[in-house]
Amino acid sequence: MTPIQRRVAAMLAASVSIAMVCVNVWVTAQLQQPSYTPLPFAPEDVAGTAFPVLGVLLVFQRPRLVIGWLLCLGGLFSALNSLTANLVLLNAIRKWAVAPEAIWTVAGVSWRLTILFLAVLLPLLYPDGRLPSPRWRPLLWGSAAVLAADVLVTDFMSLPGREGTSPLRFFLDMLTNTVMLLAFASLAARFRGAGPEERRQILWPLVAIATVILPWVFGNPVWWLASFTIPLVPIAITFSVLRYHLYGIDTLITRALVGAGLVGVIGGVYVAVGTASSLFLSDVDRIGGLIAALCAGAFFHPIRRVLQRGADRLLYGSKGDPVALAAELGRRLQRTDPAGGLAAALEVLRDGLAVTGTGVRFSGGRPKDATAGTLEEVARDIRLVWHGEPVGRLLIGPPGARRLPATHNERVIAALTPYVADAAHAVRLVGALQRSRERIVTTREEERRRLRRDLHDGLGQSLSGMAMSINMARHSLRVSPETAERMLGELRSGMDSVTSDIRHLVYGLRPPALDELGLAGAVAEMAGPGVTVEVRGEPTGLPAAIEVAAYRIAQEALTNTRKHAGATTVRLSLERGEDSLSIRVHDDGVGVPAEHRSGIGLASMRERAAELGGTCMITTPPEGGTMVEAVLPVNLNVEI
């Protein structure tokens, strides 16, 4: 059949079903009103209307999906069953010349077909029109055989004069109930191996079916209320098949549980207080209702919180409650060092989301990625920000096995992501501190090696040679004064060379200009005539480490400006504050490109500032160019 033919056939089945429901309503009006329901129609009439109408909608949207056809045919045979059963009763009153046995046979066959389509095939094939696995095929054929045998025994063998069929009919009824239970059990099997989206598809109809079963369980005098909840079943099926991505069934369940609990508890409080006021305050019973309302209102918020926590624990367990997860994470962070806090946060997040794994990928590739569980596939990628500073990406794997689909995931992620960002920032700080310590130790040892080499190979050898020259000059002084004179002249030149080497070593440890000119004078001399130098405050009496760091940062900033900025004007300012020293170098050059990566020079400026507890930022101000701004504390507290 073509899609158009399918749609036409579905509309024809729905039209016939609705027509039979209309006729049945007229037939029901001719009969005596039953005592078990005040409604002028039966639940089968509601099913005969709602199922075909929603089935037609599914057929129009998904013509090849068998679920829509099951709804149409199940509703059609439900309407036929209700109509034929009432026709038998009306025939008994009106004495029509119609064989009631034939009509009753049609009613029995239509009822078994209703069971087949709605209670067996629909749960077996829902939601994609295929069996959960080939193992369920025997149930499919066995249910058809049981229902066929039930029709044969009940409608063709239970004729007048036939005896001994009651035990067989009882056995077939038990088999029918068994196959229906097994068919619904297939939904549980499908649920266990399904993903989050398919689980939502399964849960929506189950909740709707529960609203139909509950009135039947309670029985008289409320079972007829199922007539109003029957349409929820095809609505839930159609909704979940077509729009299952939009809503989470677990959210609906938690809200329903909380709402029902609030109504029950607050209603009980109101009734209890109202009753007590009428018994003990009979003279002022006018305010009894007000007192009851105030007491019920006072209990509203704490009861709602308790019920919400209980509903979350019922659906997700303690692992899915964001409050419980945050508390657990706080306890674990208190027991771990900063380096291990990220692993604890990722483990708690993985348990709370019930995913295969979680991880953090740091910006710049340092430190190494941290993971908890197995992160072979990334389902979510969330940006981590710590006080406006991006620290990396939070990676979340696909969901693992859980009891319910996790629409509460967003609550868990929103609750735990700040903890993860803090832990990731702490790991970055620990890593940066460790690398800084390693560089300090490495630099110190390299500097010692350089000094040893320069002193031993350069200055030491020069002094040894000068000592030998002095001894030779002493021996030559009496024998050959000219030779002694020449050797003393060479010794004088050698001493100049040694003095230059000593100055070079001293300059490598600390620029001499700082001692000779002070910080402001040394910076002005180093800047040269093309740079405007401004000094605010009095940059004197500073610790030696601060002076060296400020001088080196200014020197590196000016070097980068001359190499890369292409600037016409450069301004350098020193400002001494009460607790800090600020160094700013601003040029009108090309600025810092957005994709620029820090080199050794920029990194060394930041490291020099960080070693002293200060900061160094390289930015492009709104007016253009490049701004290097370093702030160094002037009151150092260094323990040696």
XYZ file of C-alpha atoms in Angstrom:
640
model
C 0.000 0.000 0.000
C 1.132 3.517 -0.737
C 1.306 6.088 2.086
C -1.887 7.731 0.782
C -3.729 4.406 0.783
C -2.552 3.746 4.332
C -3.849 7.118 5.486
C -7.191 6.583 3.785
C -7.567 3.124 5.329
C -6.721 4.469 8.788
C -9.250 7.279 8.444
C -11.890 4.767 7.301
C -11.233 2.542 10.343
C -11.451 5.541 12.682
C -14.657 6.748 11.052
C -16.302 3.322 11.386
C -15.182 3.109 15.009
C -16.572 6.544 15.904
C -19.832 5.739 14.100
C -20.213 2.518 16.128
C -19.535 4.491 19.336
C -22.280 6.967 18.422
C -24.719 4.115 17.725
C -23.711 2.454 21.006
C -24.421 5.639 22.948
C -27.961 5.576 21.517
C -28.311 1.881 22.339
C -27.059 2.474 25.898
C -29.693 5.207 26.337
C -32.407 2.628 25.584
C -31.194 0.384 28.402
C -31.576 0.801 32.122
C -28.850 2.934 33.684
C -26.424 0.578 35.483
C -25.733 1.251 39.149
C -21.959 1.003 38.877
C -21.512 4.136 36.711
C -23.277 7.482 36.317
C -21.935 7.917 32.771
C -24.028 7.346 29.629
C -21.162 5.509 27.963
C -18.743 2.683 28.753
C -14.910 2.693 28.918
C -14.914 0.670 25.675
C -16.661 3.600 23.956
C -13.901 5.957 25.111
C -11.263 3.523 23.841
C -13.154 3.169 20.555
C -12.916 6.925 20.068
C -9.503 7.910 21.489
C -7.364 5.048 20.160
C -8.429 5.320 16.478
C -8.196 9.128 16.425
C -4.641 9.116 17.821
C -3.832 6.114 15.652
C -4.808 8.084 12.538
C -2.493 10.892 13.670
C 0.396 8.421 13.986
C -0.374 6.860 10.600
C -0.372 10.295 8.975
C 2.976 11.204 10.570
C 4.634 7.768 10.384
C 2.764 5.693 7.740
C 5.177 2.747 7.971
C 5.075 2.492 11.768
C 2.817 -0.352 12.900
C 1.963 1.320 16.229
C -0.584 3.644 14.605
C -2.348 0.675 12.997
C -2.510 -1.174 16.309
C -4.205 1.832 17.898
C -6.695 2.110 15.034
C -7.612 -1.595 14.950
C -7.629 -1.992 18.730
C -9.995 0.935 19.109
C -12.183 -0.334 16.259
C -12.658 -3.772 17.826
C -13.218 -2.212 21.264
C -16.092 -0.162 19.846
C -17.464 -3.235 18.066
C -17.353 -5.256 21.293
C -19.240 -2.634 23.298
C -21.861 -2.167 20.572
C -22.564 -5.879 20.046
C -22.735 -6.587 23.806
C -25.329 -3.842 24.269
C -27.239 -5.013 21.189
C -27.650 -8.422 22.846
C -29.192 -6.721 25.890
C -31.413 -4.489 23.787
C -32.489 -7.489 21.700
C -33.669 -9.189 24.871
C -35.921 -6.190 25.615
C -37.203 -5.414 22.129
C -37.512 -9.088 21.044
C -35.962 -8.545 17.649
C -35.806 -11.456 15.277
C -32.045 -11.658 15.518
C -30.030 -14.620 16.783
C -28.375 -13.382 20.001
C -25.812 -16.192 19.808
C -24.397 -14.767 16.575
C -24.188 -11.248 18.003
C -22.607 -12.568 21.187
C -20.044 -14.484 19.123
C -19.127 -11.242 17.346
C -18.756 -9.559 20.741
C -16.487 -12.338 22.007
C -14.305 -12.370 18.898
C -13.992 -8.579 18.886
C -12.999 -8.593 22.566
C -10.211 -11.135 21.931
C -9.001 -9.073 18.990
C -8.982 -5.988 21.209
C -6.798 -7.873 23.688
C -4.545 -9.083 20.875
C -3.949 -5.643 19.382
C -3.852 -3.447 22.518
C -2.714 -5.765 25.322
C -0.315 -8.094 23.454
C 0.936 -6.689 20.148
C 1.117 -3.057 21.277
C 3.475 -3.647 24.273
C 5.478 -6.233 22.307
C 6.101 -3.940 19.320
C 6.186 -0.561 21.038
C 7.818 1.901 20.273
C 9.609 1.066 16.991
C 7.329 -1.682 15.601
C 9.867 -4.462 16.227
C 10.145 -7.141 18.873
C 12.728 -6.516 21.635
C 14.566 -9.617 20.395
C 13.808 -12.825 18.405
C 13.293 -14.630 21.732
C 9.847 -13.005 22.005
C 8.497 -14.562 18.796
C 7.100 -17.666 20.578
C 5.064 -15.363 22.821
C 3.689 -13.588 19.762
C 2.477 -16.791 18.132
C 1.483 -18.390 21.446
C -0.764 -15.443 22.371
C -2.516 -15.675 19.014
C -3.061 -19.415 19.562
C -4.375 -18.896 23.120
C -6.848 -16.216 22.044
C -8.002 -18.329 19.093
C -8.563 -21.307 21.413
C -10.417 -19.046 23.842
C -12.722 -17.895 21.061
C -13.314 -21.476 19.933
C -14.087 -22.794 23.427
C -16.056 -19.797 24.687
C -18.069 -18.803 21.613
C -18.457 -22.036 19.635
C -18.310 -24.826 22.195
C -20.245 -23.149 25.047
C -23.600 -23.874 23.446
C -26.709 -25.191 25.146
C -26.236 -28.829 26.052
C -22.466 -28.652 26.172
C -21.081 -29.463 29.590
C -17.654 -29.655 31.148
C -16.183 -26.608 29.498
C -15.828 -24.447 32.648
C -12.421 -25.820 33.762
C -11.101 -25.423 30.242
C -12.390 -21.863 30.021
C -10.823 -21.052 33.387
C -7.505 -22.439 32.137
C -7.707 -20.365 28.954
C -8.509 -17.228 30.946
C -5.397 -17.828 33.025
C -3.341 -18.311 29.878
C -4.746 -15.079 28.435
C -3.793 -13.148 31.563
C -0.351 -14.743 31.485
C 0.387 -13.746 27.896
C -0.743 -10.171 28.633
C 1.578 -9.998 31.641
C 4.461 -11.387 29.586
C 3.741 -8.876 26.835
C 4.025 -6.019 29.331
C 7.133 -7.662 30.756
C 8.726 -7.191 27.336
C 8.627 -3.455 27.990
C 10.780 -4.007 31.069
C 13.262 -6.038 29.012
C 13.311 -3.366 26.336
C 13.729 -0.672 29.010
C 16.868 -2.290 30.441
C 18.715 -2.222 27.128
C 17.356 1.096 25.852
C 18.964 4.511 25.742
C 17.619 7.599 27.517
C 15.327 8.656 24.641
C 13.734 5.231 24.201
C 13.292 4.925 27.960
C 11.270 8.111 27.938
C 9.166 6.657 25.141
C 8.437 3.618 27.298
C 7.778 5.460 30.551
C 5.179 7.916 29.221
C 2.621 5.185 28.319
C 3.377 3.262 31.527
C 2.423 6.280 33.620
C -0.762 6.716 31.547
C -1.623 3.028 31.965
C -1.184 3.414 35.724
C -3.903 6.091 35.725
C -6.236 3.540 34.107
C -5.322 0.619 36.346
C -5.660 2.459 39.674
C -9.441 3.076 39.414
C -9.944 -0.568 38.423
C -7.893 -1.704 41.427
C -9.968 0.387 43.821
C -13.168 -0.915 42.224
C -16.573 0.435 43.200
C -17.538 3.186 43.504
C -14.655 4.876 41.594
C -13.699 2.446 38.858
C -15.799 4.302 36.256
C -13.259 7.184 36.529
C -11.053 5.077 34.236
C -13.274 6.296 31.384
C -11.626 9.699 31.734
C -8.039 8.390 31.944
C -8.205 5.893 29.048
C -7.466 8.635 26.444
C -4.213 9.353 28.249
C -2.799 6.039 27.006
C -2.983 6.739 23.226
C -2.078 10.388 23.883
C 1.063 9.317 25.756
C 1.954 6.808 23.022
C 1.527 9.359 20.241
C 3.304 12.071 22.202
C 6.283 9.889 23.080
C 6.687 8.562 19.538
C 6.544 11.975 17.888
C 7.925 14.399 20.502
C 9.929 12.363 22.988
C 12.956 14.687 22.794
C 11.159 17.598 24.455
C 10.173 16.481 27.923
C 11.355 14.151 30.677
C 8.952 11.711 32.254
C 10.896 11.616 35.505
C 10.295 15.338 35.983
C 6.573 14.738 35.549
C 6.642 11.889 38.054
C 8.514 13.912 40.683
C 6.157 16.875 40.273
C 3.143 14.568 40.517
C 4.484 12.883 43.644
C 5.312 16.203 45.277
C 1.950 17.690 44.318
C -0.002 14.689 45.545
C 1.955 14.632 48.786
C 1.367 18.348 49.363
C -2.360 18.009 48.750
C -2.624 15.014 51.085
C -0.494 16.373 53.928
C -1.744 19.962 53.857
C -5.326 18.777 53.440
C -4.884 16.537 56.468
C -3.374 19.406 58.494
C -6.229 21.685 57.471
C -8.889 19.125 58.392
C -7.165 18.293 61.690
C -6.818 21.930 62.742
C -10.347 22.726 61.579
C -11.749 19.810 63.556
C -9.766 20.758 66.650
C -10.913 24.365 66.439
C -14.550 23.295 66.134
C -14.217 21.036 69.187
C -12.206 23.249 71.512
C -13.022 26.728 70.204
C -16.717 26.400 69.516
C -17.401 29.939 70.724
C -14.967 31.421 68.189
C -15.476 28.970 65.362
C -15.487 31.827 62.847
C -11.724 32.034 63.064
C -11.298 28.247 62.966
C -10.947 28.215 59.192
C -8.398 31.029 59.318
C -6.360 29.170 61.948
C -6.484 25.992 59.856
C -5.376 27.830 56.719
C -2.489 29.531 58.580
C -1.285 26.240 60.048
C -1.483 24.494 56.672
C 0.392 27.373 55.019
C 3.115 27.291 57.668
C 3.798 23.645 56.832
C 3.794 24.168 53.043
C 7.433 25.043 52.308
C 9.174 22.554 54.630
C 6.828 19.783 53.519
C 7.485 20.597 49.865
C 11.245 20.382 50.397
C 10.964 17.076 52.217
C 8.676 15.622 49.551
C 10.907 16.878 46.721
C 13.955 15.276 48.331
C 12.030 12.061 48.890
C 10.768 11.968 45.281
C 14.294 12.541 43.966
C 15.661 9.758 46.129
C 12.814 7.454 45.070
C 13.530 7.968 41.362
C 17.272 8.478 41.292
C 18.550 7.308 44.665
C 21.051 9.368 46.653
C 23.316 9.522 43.603
C 20.852 11.643 41.637
C 20.033 14.205 44.334
C 22.040 17.388 43.572
C 21.953 18.463 47.231
C 23.258 15.089 48.413
C 25.900 15.059 45.674
C 27.102 18.551 46.572
C 27.321 17.572 50.241
C 29.216 14.384 49.378
C 31.586 16.306 47.131
C 32.197 18.869 49.888
C 33.112 16.094 52.324
C 35.462 14.452 49.842
C 37.173 17.746 49.000
C 37.820 18.345 52.694
C 39.636 15.009 52.929
C 41.787 15.418 49.808
C 44.621 17.725 48.846
C 44.128 20.341 46.088
C 45.739 18.068 43.497
C 43.301 15.224 44.252
C 40.187 17.389 44.472
C 39.514 17.266 40.737
C 39.543 13.464 40.661
C 37.023 13.416 43.542
C 34.783 15.958 41.805
C 34.815 14.017 38.540
C 34.046 10.745 40.321
C 31.061 12.254 42.162
C 29.805 13.815 38.930
C 30.121 10.504 37.098
C 28.132 8.707 39.808
C 25.495 11.430 39.908
C 24.957 11.399 36.141
C 25.372 7.611 35.855
C 27.564 8.054 32.765
C 30.460 5.953 31.526
C 33.010 8.612 32.352
C 33.788 12.284 32.963
C 36.912 14.313 32.353
C 38.479 17.754 32.151
C 40.562 18.974 29.225
C 42.685 21.931 30.318
C 43.285 25.023 28.213
C 46.697 25.010 26.582
C 47.186 21.303 27.199
C 48.585 21.788 30.712
C 48.301 19.918 32.955
C 47.337 16.587 31.448
C 43.657 15.715 31.009
C 41.954 14.272 34.093
C 39.344 11.528 33.711
C 37.091 9.382 35.877
C 35.771 6.160 34.371
C 35.951 5.409 30.660
C 35.675 8.375 28.307
C 35.817 6.764 24.878
C 32.906 8.884 23.606
C 32.026 12.472 24.563
C 28.301 13.214 24.798
C 28.549 16.672 26.410
C 31.250 19.336 26.225
C 30.826 22.148 28.767
C 33.034 25.219 29.153
C 34.566 25.626 32.622
C 35.049 29.194 33.873
C 36.587 30.241 37.181
C 35.817 33.880 38.097
C 35.665 34.865 34.432
C 38.823 32.959 33.502
C 38.410 29.904 31.244
C 40.198 26.919 32.744
C 39.208 24.119 30.361
C 36.348 21.934 29.125
C 34.226 19.483 31.107
C 33.724 16.283 29.093
C 30.811 13.953 29.907
C 30.460 10.496 28.408
C 27.252 8.747 27.290
C 24.813 7.503 29.946
C 25.252 4.087 31.452
C 22.616 1.789 32.925
C 20.180 3.510 35.279
C 16.646 3.130 36.534
C 15.196 6.226 34.873
C 16.240 8.566 32.060
C 18.130 11.499 33.445
C 16.312 14.750 32.768
C 17.589 15.728 36.214
C 21.082 15.763 34.682
C 20.903 19.504 34.094
C 20.274 20.045 37.813
C 23.238 17.844 38.706
C 25.512 19.527 36.159
C 24.464 23.005 37.288
C 25.078 22.063 40.935
C 28.467 20.380 40.466
C 30.066 22.313 37.584
C 31.237 25.193 39.861
C 32.932 22.628 42.122
C 34.621 21.058 39.100
C 35.767 24.489 37.872
C 37.228 25.312 41.313
C 38.976 21.938 41.499
C 40.326 22.316 37.946
C 41.636 25.794 38.752
C 43.302 24.427 41.886
C 44.964 21.684 39.818
C 46.205 24.316 37.366
C 47.601 26.385 40.230
C 49.286 23.359 41.766
C 50.752 22.443 38.389
C 51.900 25.999 37.749
C 53.441 26.158 41.220
C 55.231 22.875 40.691
C 56.550 23.983 37.292
C 57.603 27.317 38.782
C 59.484 25.568 41.563
C 61.149 23.283 39.060
C 62.171 26.254 36.922
C 63.484 28.108 39.973
C 65.565 25.135 41.040
C 66.740 24.521 37.479
C 67.572 28.188 36.926
C 69.413 28.383 40.248
C 71.503 25.315 39.483
C 72.199 26.522 35.935
C 73.255 29.897 37.314
C 75.566 28.189 39.808
C 77.023 26.069 37.033
C 77.583 29.156 34.894
C 79.245 31.018 37.745
C 81.437 28.029 38.536
C 82.430 27.662 34.897
C 83.105 31.352 34.449
C 85.052 31.584 37.694
C 87.040 28.413 37.064
C 87.614 28.599 33.333
C 87.795 32.359 32.985
C 88.688 34.263 36.112
C 90.569 31.395 37.766
C 92.758 30.740 34.736
C 93.384 34.449 34.277
C 94.487 34.883 37.911
C 96.731 31.805 37.642
C 98.320 33.222 34.510
C 98.803 36.582 36.175
C 100.502 34.894 39.168
C 102.904 33.132 36.809
C 103.605 36.399 34.984
C 104.448 38.113 38.295
C 106.917 35.354 39.184
C 108.568 35.547 35.773
C 108.778 39.348 36.007
C 110.507 39.073 39.391
C 113.133 36.724 37.957
C 113.671 38.959 34.909
C 113.828 42.232 36.822
C 117.615 41.994 37.523
C 118.642 40.133 34.417
C 116.541 41.926 31.793
C 114.675 45.017 32.988
C 113.183 45.483 29.499
C 111.616 42.029 29.613
C 110.236 42.661 33.084
C 108.769 45.973 31.889
C 107.075 44.273 28.960
C 105.702 41.485 31.155
C 104.329 43.978 33.716
C 102.572 45.836 30.876
C 100.938 42.631 29.713
C 99.970 41.925 33.334
C 98.272 45.327 33.487
C 96.224 44.523 30.352
C 95.295 41.160 31.812
C 94.028 42.829 34.961
C 91.764 45.029 32.830
C 90.371 41.905 31.193
C 89.794 40.285 34.609
C 88.014 43.431 35.783
C 85.743 43.258 32.713
C 84.962 39.603 33.432
C 84.098 40.410 37.051
C 81.810 43.209 35.911
C 80.115 40.810 33.495
C 79.502 38.310 36.303
C 78.183 41.007 38.610
C 75.873 42.385 35.913
C 74.428 38.911 35.384
C 73.509 38.760 39.074
C 72.156 42.304 39.395
C 72.314 45.229 36.971
C 74.926 47.667 38.370
C 72.810 50.616 37.227
C 70.336 49.820 39.993
C 72.988 50.460 42.619
C 74.462 53.423 40.802
C 71.315 55.257 39.591
C 68.440 53.673 41.508
C 65.439 52.029 39.903
C 64.061 55.142 38.218
C 67.435 56.225 36.833
C 68.346 52.703 35.687
C 65.047 52.283 33.877
C 65.384 55.710 32.213
C 68.932 54.909 31.084
C 67.890 51.500 29.789
C 64.812 52.917 27.976
C 66.796 55.355 25.873
C 65.785 58.645 24.244
C 62.846 57.296 22.227
C 60.771 56.306 25.267
C 58.805 58.656 27.524
C 59.449 57.709 31.156
C 57.097 58.835 33.924
C 57.743 58.282 37.627
C 55.063 58.732 40.277
C 55.854 58.342 43.941
C 59.318 57.588 45.238
C 60.590 54.147 44.029
C 63.389 54.000 46.591
C 64.038 51.709 49.520
C 62.534 48.750 47.662
C 63.637 45.145 48.261
C 66.371 44.054 45.896
C 64.159 41.343 44.374
C 61.465 43.897 43.545
C 63.978 46.228 41.875
C 65.469 43.446 39.750
C 62.030 42.100 38.731
C 60.729 45.573 37.818
C 63.883 46.338 35.809
C 63.804 43.009 33.935
C 60.062 43.250 33.189
C 60.480 46.772 31.801
C 63.533 45.668 29.806
C 61.699 42.686 28.276
C 58.605 44.766 27.488
C 60.684 47.406 25.684
C 62.595 44.707 23.797
C 59.325 43.167 22.549
C 58.035 46.611 21.576
C 61.125 47.358 19.485
C 61.037 43.921 17.831
C 57.348 43.365 17.114
C 55.114 46.397 17.788
C 56.117 48.785 14.999
C 55.219 51.629 17.363
C 55.972 55.339 16.946
C 55.533 56.290 20.593
C 56.274 54.301 23.732
C 55.452 55.357 27.273
C 56.903 53.740 30.380
C 55.605 54.614 33.838
C 56.658 53.630 37.343
C 54.195 54.242 40.159
C 55.015 53.568 43.803
C 51.915 52.919 45.878
C 51.508 52.244 49.547
C 51.750 48.481 49.145
C 52.708 47.943 45.510
C 54.869 49.032 42.617
C 53.252 49.308 39.176
C 55.173 49.131 35.896
C 53.318 50.020 32.683
C 54.684 49.976 29.147
C 52.210 51.244 26.533
C 52.852 51.594 22.808
C 50.715 52.580 19.805
C 51.763 49.606 17.683
C 49.850 46.739 16.112
C 48.679 45.212 19.391
C 48.494 41.563 20.412
C 46.745 39.253 17.878
C 43.832 37.201 19.237
C 45.463 33.912 18.258
C 48.895 34.907 19.569
C 50.613 32.385 21.827
C 52.913 33.591 24.599
C 56.624 33.178 23.928
C 59.527 32.880 26.315
C 59.744 36.634 26.918
C 56.083 37.105 27.846
C 56.111 33.960 29.973
C 59.256 35.128 31.820
C 57.589 38.463 32.686
C 54.572 36.682 34.146
C 56.796 34.255 36.040
C 58.932 37.034 37.524
C 55.793 38.753 38.819
C 54.216 35.515 40.061
C 57.359 34.507 41.972
C 56.992 37.640 44.107
C 53.206 37.334 44.532
C 52.415 39.937 41.869
C 50.645 39.944 38.520
C 51.598 40.767 34.952
C 49.018 41.285 32.191
C 49.566 41.845 28.478
C 46.462 43.368 26.846
C 45.296 45.482 23.933
C 43.545 48.597 25.311
C 40.563 50.182 23.472
C 42.763 52.928 22.039
C 44.982 50.298 20.399
C 48.554 49.176 20.799
C 49.875 46.943 23.546
C 49.783 47.456 27.291
C 52.128 45.543 29.612
C 51.141 46.144 33.226
C 52.866 44.496 36.170
C 51.961 45.018 39.816
C 54.529 43.899 42.417
C 54.081 43.914 46.196
C 56.648 46.052 47.984
C 56.271 44.341 51.371
C 57.696 40.870 50.885
C 57.361 38.164 53.508
C 59.973 35.625 52.446
C 61.115 32.813 54.704
C 64.598 31.410 54.054
